[in-house]
Coordinates of C-alpha atoms and ligand atoms in Angstrom, one line a residue:
M1 CA 8.2 0.8 91.1
A2 CA 5.9 -0.4 87.6
V3 CA 6.0 -1.0 83.9
K4 CA 7.2 2.5 82.0
D5 CA 5.7 3.4 79.3
D6 CA 8.9 4.4 77.0
L7 CA 10.7 1.2 77.9
R8 CA 10.1 -1.7 75.1
T9 CA 10.1 -5.3 75.7
P10 CA 13.5 -6.7 75.6
I11 CA 14.2 -9.3 72.5
V12 CA 15.7 -13.1 73.5
C13 CA 17.0 -15.3 71.8
V14 CA 17.8 -19.0 72.7
M15 CA 21.1 -20.4 72.0
G16 CA 23.0 -23.9 72.2
H17 CA 23.7 -27.6 70.7
V18 CA 21.7 -29.5 68.6
D19 CA 19.5 -31.6 70.4
H20 CA 19.5 -29.6 73.5
G21 CA 16.2 -28.8 74.1
K22 CA 15.8 -24.9 72.0
T23 CA 12.7 -25.8 69.9
S24 CA 11.4 -27.4 73.1
L25 CA 12.1 -24.6 75.5
L26 CA 10.1 -22.1 73.1
D27 CA 7.3 -24.8 72.8
N28 CA 6.8 -24.9 76.5
I29 CA 7.5 -21.1 76.9
R30 CA 4.8 -20.5 73.6
G31 CA 2.3 -23.2 75.3
S32 CA -0.5 -21.1 76.3
A33 CA 0.2 -18.9 73.2
V34 CA -2.6 -20.0 71.1
V35 CA -5.3 -19.3 74.2
S36 CA -3.8 -15.8 74.1
G37 CA -6.7 -12.8 73.8
E38 CA -7.0 -12.5 78.3
A39 CA -5.7 -9.5 79.3
G40 CA -2.4 -10.4 80.4
A41 CA -1.9 -13.8 78.0
I42 CA 0.9 -14.9 76.4
T43 CA 0.7 -13.5 72.4
Q44 CA 1.7 -14.9 69.4
H45 CA 3.8 -12.8 67.0
I46 CA 5.1 -13.7 63.5
G47 CA 8.1 -14.8 64.2
A48 CA 8.0 -14.3 68.3
T49 CA 6.5 -15.0 71.2
E50 CA 5.6 -12.4 74.0
V51 CA 5.3 -13.4 77.3
P52 CA 3.7 -10.4 79.4
I53 CA 4.9 -9.5 82.8
R54 CA 2.0 -10.4 84.4
S55 CA 2.0 -13.8 82.6
I56 CA 5.8 -14.3 84.4
V57 CA 4.8 -12.9 88.0
D58 CA 1.3 -15.5 88.1
K59 CA 3.5 -18.1 86.9
C60 CA 6.0 -17.8 89.8
G61 CA 3.1 -17.8 92.0
N62 CA 4.2 -14.3 93.5
P63 CA 1.8 -11.7 91.8
G64 CA 3.3 -9.2 94.9
L65 CA 6.3 -8.8 92.5
L66 CA 4.6 -7.2 89.8
D67 CA 5.7 -4.0 91.3
Q68 CA 9.5 -4.7 91.0
F69 CA 9.9 -4.6 87.4
V70 CA 9.8 -2.0 85.2
V71 CA 10.2 -3.8 81.4
P72 CA 6.2 -5.0 79.8
G73 CA 7.8 -8.6 79.3
L74 CA 9.8 -10.8 77.5
L75 CA 10.3 -11.0 73.2
F76 CA 11.2 -15.1 72.7
I77 CA 12.4 -15.4 68.7
D78 CA 10.9 -18.3 67.4
T79 CA 14.0 -19.4 65.3
P80 CA 16.8 -20.8 68.1
G81 CA 20.9 -21.1 67.1
H82 CA 23.5 -18.9 66.9
H83 CA 23.1 -18.5 63.4
A84 CA 19.8 -16.4 64.1
F85 CA 21.3 -14.4 67.0
T86 CA 24.7 -13.9 64.6
T87 CA 22.7 -12.7 61.9
L88 CA 19.5 -10.9 63.2
R89 CA 21.1 -7.3 63.9
S90 CA 19.9 -3.8 65.0
R91 CA 21.8 -0.7 64.7
G92 CA 24.0 -1.3 67.9
G93 CA 24.8 -5.0 67.5
A94 CA 22.8 -8.0 67.6
L95 CA 18.8 -7.7 67.6
A96 CA 18.7 -10.2 70.7
D97 CA 19.3 -7.9 74.0
L98 CA 19.7 -11.3 76.2
A99 CA 20.1 -14.8 75.5
I100 CA 19.9 -18.4 76.7
V101 CA 22.4 -20.9 76.4
I102 CA 20.8 -24.3 77.0
V103 CA 22.7 -27.4 77.6
D104 CA 21.8 -31.1 78.4
I105 CA 22.3 -31.6 81.7
N106 CA 23.2 -35.3 81.0
E107 CA 25.2 -34.6 78.1
G108 CA 27.2 -32.0 78.9
F109 CA 28.8 -29.2 77.1
K110 CA 29.3 -29.7 73.2
P111 CA 30.5 -27.6 70.3
Q112 CA 28.1 -25.5 69.9
T113 CA 27.5 -24.8 73.4
I114 CA 31.1 -23.3 73.3
E115 CA 30.3 -21.3 70.8
S116 CA 27.5 -19.9 71.4
L117 CA 29.1 -18.6 74.6
H118 CA 32.0 -17.2 72.6
I119 CA 29.7 -15.3 70.2
L120 CA 28.1 -13.9 73.5
K121 CA 30.8 -12.9 75.3
Q122 CA 32.0 -11.2 71.6
H123 CA 29.0 -9.3 71.6
K124 CA 28.8 -8.7 75.3
T125 CA 24.9 -9.9 75.6
P126 CA 24.3 -10.4 78.5
F127 CA 22.6 -14.5 79.4
V128 CA 22.0 -16.8 81.4
V129 CA 22.8 -20.9 81.2
V130 CA 19.8 -23.5 81.8
A131 CA 21.1 -26.9 82.9
N132 CA 18.1 -28.7 80.8
K133 CA 16.4 -32.3 80.7
I134 CA 16.7 -32.6 84.7
D135 CA 13.6 -34.8 84.5
K136 CA 15.8 -37.6 82.2
I137 CA 17.5 -37.8 85.8
H138 CA 17.2 -41.6 86.8
G139 CA 14.7 -41.3 89.7
W140 CA 13.0 -38.1 89.2
N141 CA 9.8 -37.4 90.2
P142 CA 8.0 -34.5 87.8
Q143 CA 6.4 -31.4 89.3
K144 CA 4.5 -30.1 86.4
D145 CA 5.9 -26.4 85.7
S146 CA 6.7 -25.8 89.2
P147 CA 9.5 -23.4 89.8
F148 CA 13.0 -25.5 90.6
M149 CA 13.1 -25.3 94.1
A150 CA 10.0 -26.6 95.0
S151 CA 10.3 -29.4 92.7
Y152 CA 14.2 -29.8 94.1
N153 CA 12.8 -30.3 97.4
K154 CA 10.5 -33.2 96.5
Q155 CA 13.1 -35.5 94.9
S156 CA 14.5 -38.2 97.0
E157 CA 17.9 -37.7 98.7
H158 CA 19.7 -40.0 96.3
V159 CA 18.2 -37.8 93.4
R160 CA 19.3 -34.9 94.7
T161 CA 22.7 -35.9 94.8
S162 CA 22.6 -37.3 91.8
L163 CA 21.3 -33.9 90.0
D164 CA 24.2 -31.6 92.2
N165 CA 26.6 -33.6 90.7
K166 CA 25.7 -33.0 87.0
F167 CA 24.8 -29.6 87.7
Y168 CA 28.6 -28.9 89.1
E169 CA 29.8 -30.0 86.0
V170 CA 28.3 -27.9 84.1
I171 CA 29.4 -25.1 86.1
G172 CA 33.4 -26.9 86.1
E173 CA 32.8 -26.5 82.2
L174 CA 31.4 -23.0 82.0
Y175 CA 34.8 -22.4 84.4
N176 CA 37.2 -24.2 82.0
H177 CA 35.8 -21.6 79.4
G178 CA 36.6 -18.9 81.4
F179 CA 33.2 -18.3 82.9
S180 CA 32.9 -17.8 86.5
S181 CA 29.0 -19.1 87.3
D182 CA 26.7 -20.8 90.0
R183 CA 22.9 -21.5 90.8
Y184 CA 21.2 -18.6 90.1
D185 CA 19.7 -18.2 93.5
R186 CA 23.2 -17.8 94.8
V187 CA 24.2 -15.7 92.2
A188 CA 24.8 -12.4 93.9
D189 CA 26.4 -10.1 90.6
F190 CA 25.1 -11.4 88.0
Q191 CA 27.2 -9.0 85.7
H192 CA 30.2 -11.0 86.8
N193 CA 29.0 -14.5 87.2
I194 CA 26.5 -16.1 85.5
G195 CA 23.4 -17.8 86.4
V196 CA 22.9 -21.6 85.7
I197 CA 19.3 -22.5 86.2
P198 CA 18.2 -26.5 86.0
I199 CA 15.1 -27.0 84.0
S200 CA 12.8 -29.8 82.0
A201 CA 11.5 -27.8 78.9
I202 CA 9.1 -31.1 78.9
T203 CA 7.7 -30.7 82.3
G204 CA 7.9 -26.9 82.6
E205 CA 10.1 -27.1 85.9
G206 CA 12.2 -24.3 86.4
I207 CA 10.8 -22.2 84.0
P208 CA 9.5 -19.5 85.9
D209 CA 12.9 -19.2 87.8
L210 CA 14.5 -18.8 84.3
L211 CA 11.9 -16.0 82.9
M212 CA 12.2 -14.3 86.7
V213 CA 15.8 -13.7 85.9
L214 CA 15.8 -12.9 83.0
L215 CA 13.7 -9.8 83.9
G216 CA 16.2 -9.4 86.6
L217 CA 19.0 -9.6 83.9
A218 CA 17.1 -7.2 81.5
Q219 CA 16.0 -4.6 84.2
R220 CA 19.6 -4.9 85.9
F221 CA 21.9 -4.7 82.6
L222 CA 19.4 -3.4 79.9
E223 CA 17.1 -0.5 81.2
S224 CA 19.4 2.4 79.3
N225 CA 19.1 0.5 76.0
L226 CA 15.3 -0.2 76.3
H227 CA 14.0 3.3 76.0
Y228 CA 12.5 3.7 72.7
D229 CA 10.4 6.8 71.5
A230 CA 7.0 5.0 70.2
T231 CA 5.9 8.3 68.2
G232 CA 9.4 7.8 65.8
P233 CA 10.0 6.3 62.9
G234 CA 9.7 2.5 62.8
V235 CA 12.9 0.5 62.7
G236 CA 13.7 -3.6 63.0
T237 CA 15.0 -6.9 61.5
V238 CA 13.8 -9.1 58.4
L239 CA 13.8 -12.3 59.9
E240 CA 12.7 -14.1 57.0
V241 CA 11.5 -13.3 53.5
K242 CA 8.3 -15.7 52.1
E243 CA 5.9 -15.9 49.9
E244 CA 2.1 -16.2 50.6
R245 CA -0.3 -16.5 48.5
G246 CA -2.9 -13.9 47.8
L247 CA -0.1 -11.7 49.2
G248 CA 3.1 -11.9 47.0
T249 CA 6.4 -12.1 48.3
T250 CA 6.1 -10.4 52.2
I251 CA 8.7 -10.3 55.1
D252 CA 8.5 -11.1 58.5
L253 CA 10.7 -8.4 60.8
I254 CA 11.2 -7.9 64.3
L255 CA 10.2 -4.0 65.0
Y256 CA 12.5 -3.0 68.0
D257 CA 11.8 0.7 67.6
G258 CA 9.2 3.2 67.0
T259 CA 5.5 2.7 65.2
L260 CA 5.2 1.4 61.8
K261 CA 1.9 1.7 59.8
K262 CA 0.3 0.7 57.0
G263 CA 1.1 3.4 53.7
D264 CA 4.6 4.3 55.3
T265 CA 7.5 4.5 53.1
I266 CA 10.0 2.0 54.2
V267 CA 13.4 1.3 52.8
V268 CA 14.9 -2.2 53.2
G269 CA 17.9 -3.9 53.4
S270 CA 19.2 -5.5 50.2
L271 CA 22.4 -7.3 48.5
D272 CA 22.2 -4.8 45.3
E273 CA 20.4 -1.2 46.1
P274 CA 18.3 -0.8 49.0
I275 CA 14.4 -1.0 48.0
Q276 CA 12.0 1.9 48.6
T277 CA 8.5 0.9 49.0
K278 CA 5.9 1.6 50.9
V279 CA 3.6 -0.9 53.2
R280 CA 0.2 -2.2 51.7
A281 CA -0.4 -4.2 54.7
V282 CA 0.4 -5.0 58.4
L283 CA 0.0 -8.4 59.4
K284 CA -0.2 -10.6 62.4
P285 CA -1.1 -14.1 63.6
R286 CA -5.3 -14.9 64.2
V287 CA -5.8 -16.5 67.5
L288 CA -7.5 -19.4 68.3
S289 CA -11.1 -17.9 68.3
E290 CA -10.9 -16.8 65.0
I291 CA -9.1 -19.6 63.3
N292 CA -12.0 -20.5 61.1
V293 CA -11.8 -17.5 58.8
E294 CA -9.8 -18.3 55.9
D295 CA -6.7 -16.0 56.0
K296 CA -4.4 -17.0 58.2
F297 CA -3.2 -13.0 59.0
K298 CA -5.4 -9.9 59.9
Q299 CA -4.1 -6.7 58.9
V300 CA -3.6 -4.0 61.5
S301 CA -3.2 -0.1 60.8
K302 CA -0.5 0.0 62.8
V303 CA 2.4 -1.7 66.0
T304 CA 4.6 -0.3 67.7
A305 CA 8.4 -2.2 69.3
A306 CA 8.4 -4.3 70.3
I307 CA 7.0 -6.9 68.0
G308 CA 6.5 -9.6 65.2
V309 CA 5.0 -8.8 62.2
K310 CA 4.4 -9.8 58.5
I311 CA 5.0 -6.8 55.5
S312 CA 2.9 -7.0 52.6
A313 CA 4.4 -4.0 50.1
P314 CA 5.2 -4.0 46.2
N315 CA 9.1 -5.4 45.4
L316 CA 10.2 -7.2 48.6
D317 CA 11.8 -9.8 45.7
G318 CA 15.8 -9.0 46.8
A319 CA 15.1 -8.4 50.4
L320 CA 18.0 -9.8 52.9
S321 CA 16.7 -11.9 55.6
G322 CA 18.6 -10.4 58.8
G323 CA 18.6 -6.3 56.8
S324 CA 17.1 -3.5 57.9
V325 CA 14.0 -2.0 57.7
R326 CA 13.3 1.7 58.2
V327 CA 10.0 3.6 57.7
A328 CA 11.4 6.7 55.6
T329 CA 9.7 10.5 55.3
P330 CA 10.6 12.7 52.0
E331 CA 12.8 14.9 53.9
T332 CA 14.4 11.7 55.6
L333 CA 15.1 9.1 52.7
E334 CA 18.1 10.0 51.6
T335 CA 20.1 9.6 54.9
V336 CA 17.6 6.3 55.6
V337 CA 18.9 4.8 52.2
E338 CA 22.5 5.2 53.3
E339 CA 21.9 4.2 56.8
V340 CA 20.3 1.2 55.7
R341 CA 23.0 0.2 52.7
S342 CA 25.7 0.9 55.7
E343 CA 23.8 -1.8 57.9
V344 CA 23.8 -4.5 55.3
E345 CA 27.6 -3.9 54.6
A346 CA 28.2 -3.9 58.1
V347 CA 26.7 -6.9 59.1
Q348 CA 28.5 -8.6 55.5
I349 CA 31.8 -7.5 57.0
D350 CA 31.1 -8.6 60.8
T351 CA 30.1 -11.9 59.4
D352 CA 33.6 -12.3 57.3
Q353 CA 35.8 -11.7 60.2
S354 CA 34.3 -12.9 63.2
G355 CA 36.7 -15.8 62.8
I356 CA 33.7 -18.5 64.4
T357 CA 32.8 -20.9 62.4
I358 CA 29.1 -21.1 62.2
K359 CA 27.4 -24.2 61.4
A360 CA 23.7 -24.7 60.5
D361 CA 21.8 -25.9 63.4
Ligands
GDP401 P1 16.8 -28.6 69.6 O1 17.9 -29.0 68.6 O2 18.1 -28.1 70.4 O3 15.9 -27.5 69.0 O4 16.2 -29.4 70.9 P2 14.8 -30.0 70.8 O5 13.8 -29.3 71.1 O6 14.5 -30.7 69.2 O7 15.2 -31.5 71.5 C1 15.6 -32.6 70.8 C2 15.1 -33.6 71.7 O8 15.1 -33.5 73.2 C3 13.6 -34.0 71.4 O9 13.3 -35.1 71.4 C4 12.9 -33.3 73.2 O10 11.8 -34.4 73.0 C5 13.6 -34.0 73.6 N1 13.8 -33.0 74.8 C6 14.2 -31.5 74.9 N2 14.1 -31.6 76.3 C7 13.8 -31.9 77.5 C8 13.9 -32.4 78.3 O11 13.9 -31.3 79.1 N3 13.6 -33.4 79.0 C9 13.3 -34.5 78.0 N4 12.9 -35.9 78.8 N5 13.8 -34.5 76.5 C10 13.7 -33.5 76.1

């Protein structure tokens, strides 16, 4: 087996209660993003971070595993929280293909932990649970960036017992909410059992295991959803509408299918009529070595899914975050406008009828 060219990178969203470590986990995963540029290094996108497969197997200390995977890596949406999950949509439902629910192992479940689980169940999105902040367990001997078992085996018996007790409380709470789960290395069937991974977003312990389990989930349950046509028209979701000096109103978007080029005609979701405009520039962030250059962004001629990019184009003022962006040709323009209009309506109806109170987090 090897990475397949017609599979795009799965998109991952981090959810969980406030202060349980969503931002810290993303920061840890992004850690080496600024030194990107080397082959196989993590790349910073607009609004997302891409961790290529090679970097994941290297982190796990087992490059031989490379042959077992067909997906090219993982794309993490930089905005955490379930508000992001529910408002960011793709044609088939949630934009995220996979999710991580993070829970502070010392605090246990909180309202937003439970809400996250219900939202994922409703959307049938495969997810893992991470039990975070294991380094705060009294007496913990941190092992930076170590896989969980290697770190666990270096702890004293007393610390291991303490972790096991807290860990099984998390498993018990998941059970009380209708989810059968176990420690990830004991789960044989991820379709019926949720894998739970003990981690520290600060020391990086358990993060190699988390990335590996996510890849396994993507491969087992998503392969059929990840096929895409690199030569087809670009399709994406707006993350944010932003004013940028010298560029006017821009949109940050996650492109999840096809190709988007400078000069393309795009249709963008809006609360009024869908916006029809022409791409003036496709922009990516600059890497560290280019930081002295005055512009924050560099122009590229085209991008292919899955990727986070910024678009500059006229008339983007009314663009809707969570709305869709689609490339159109003169022949398809009318149909594409209709598609974008109905996608905006679907998001609104779904948000109204979900029955879930979304709190800001
Ligand atoms: P968010 O609200 O879910 O995004 O949580 P943050 O990532 O902002 O984390 C909240 C606080 O917990 C911050 O002070 C973090 O430094 C701290 N924190 C997060 N993860 C860990 C961890 O694994 N270990 C320790 N010791 N602190 C953590």
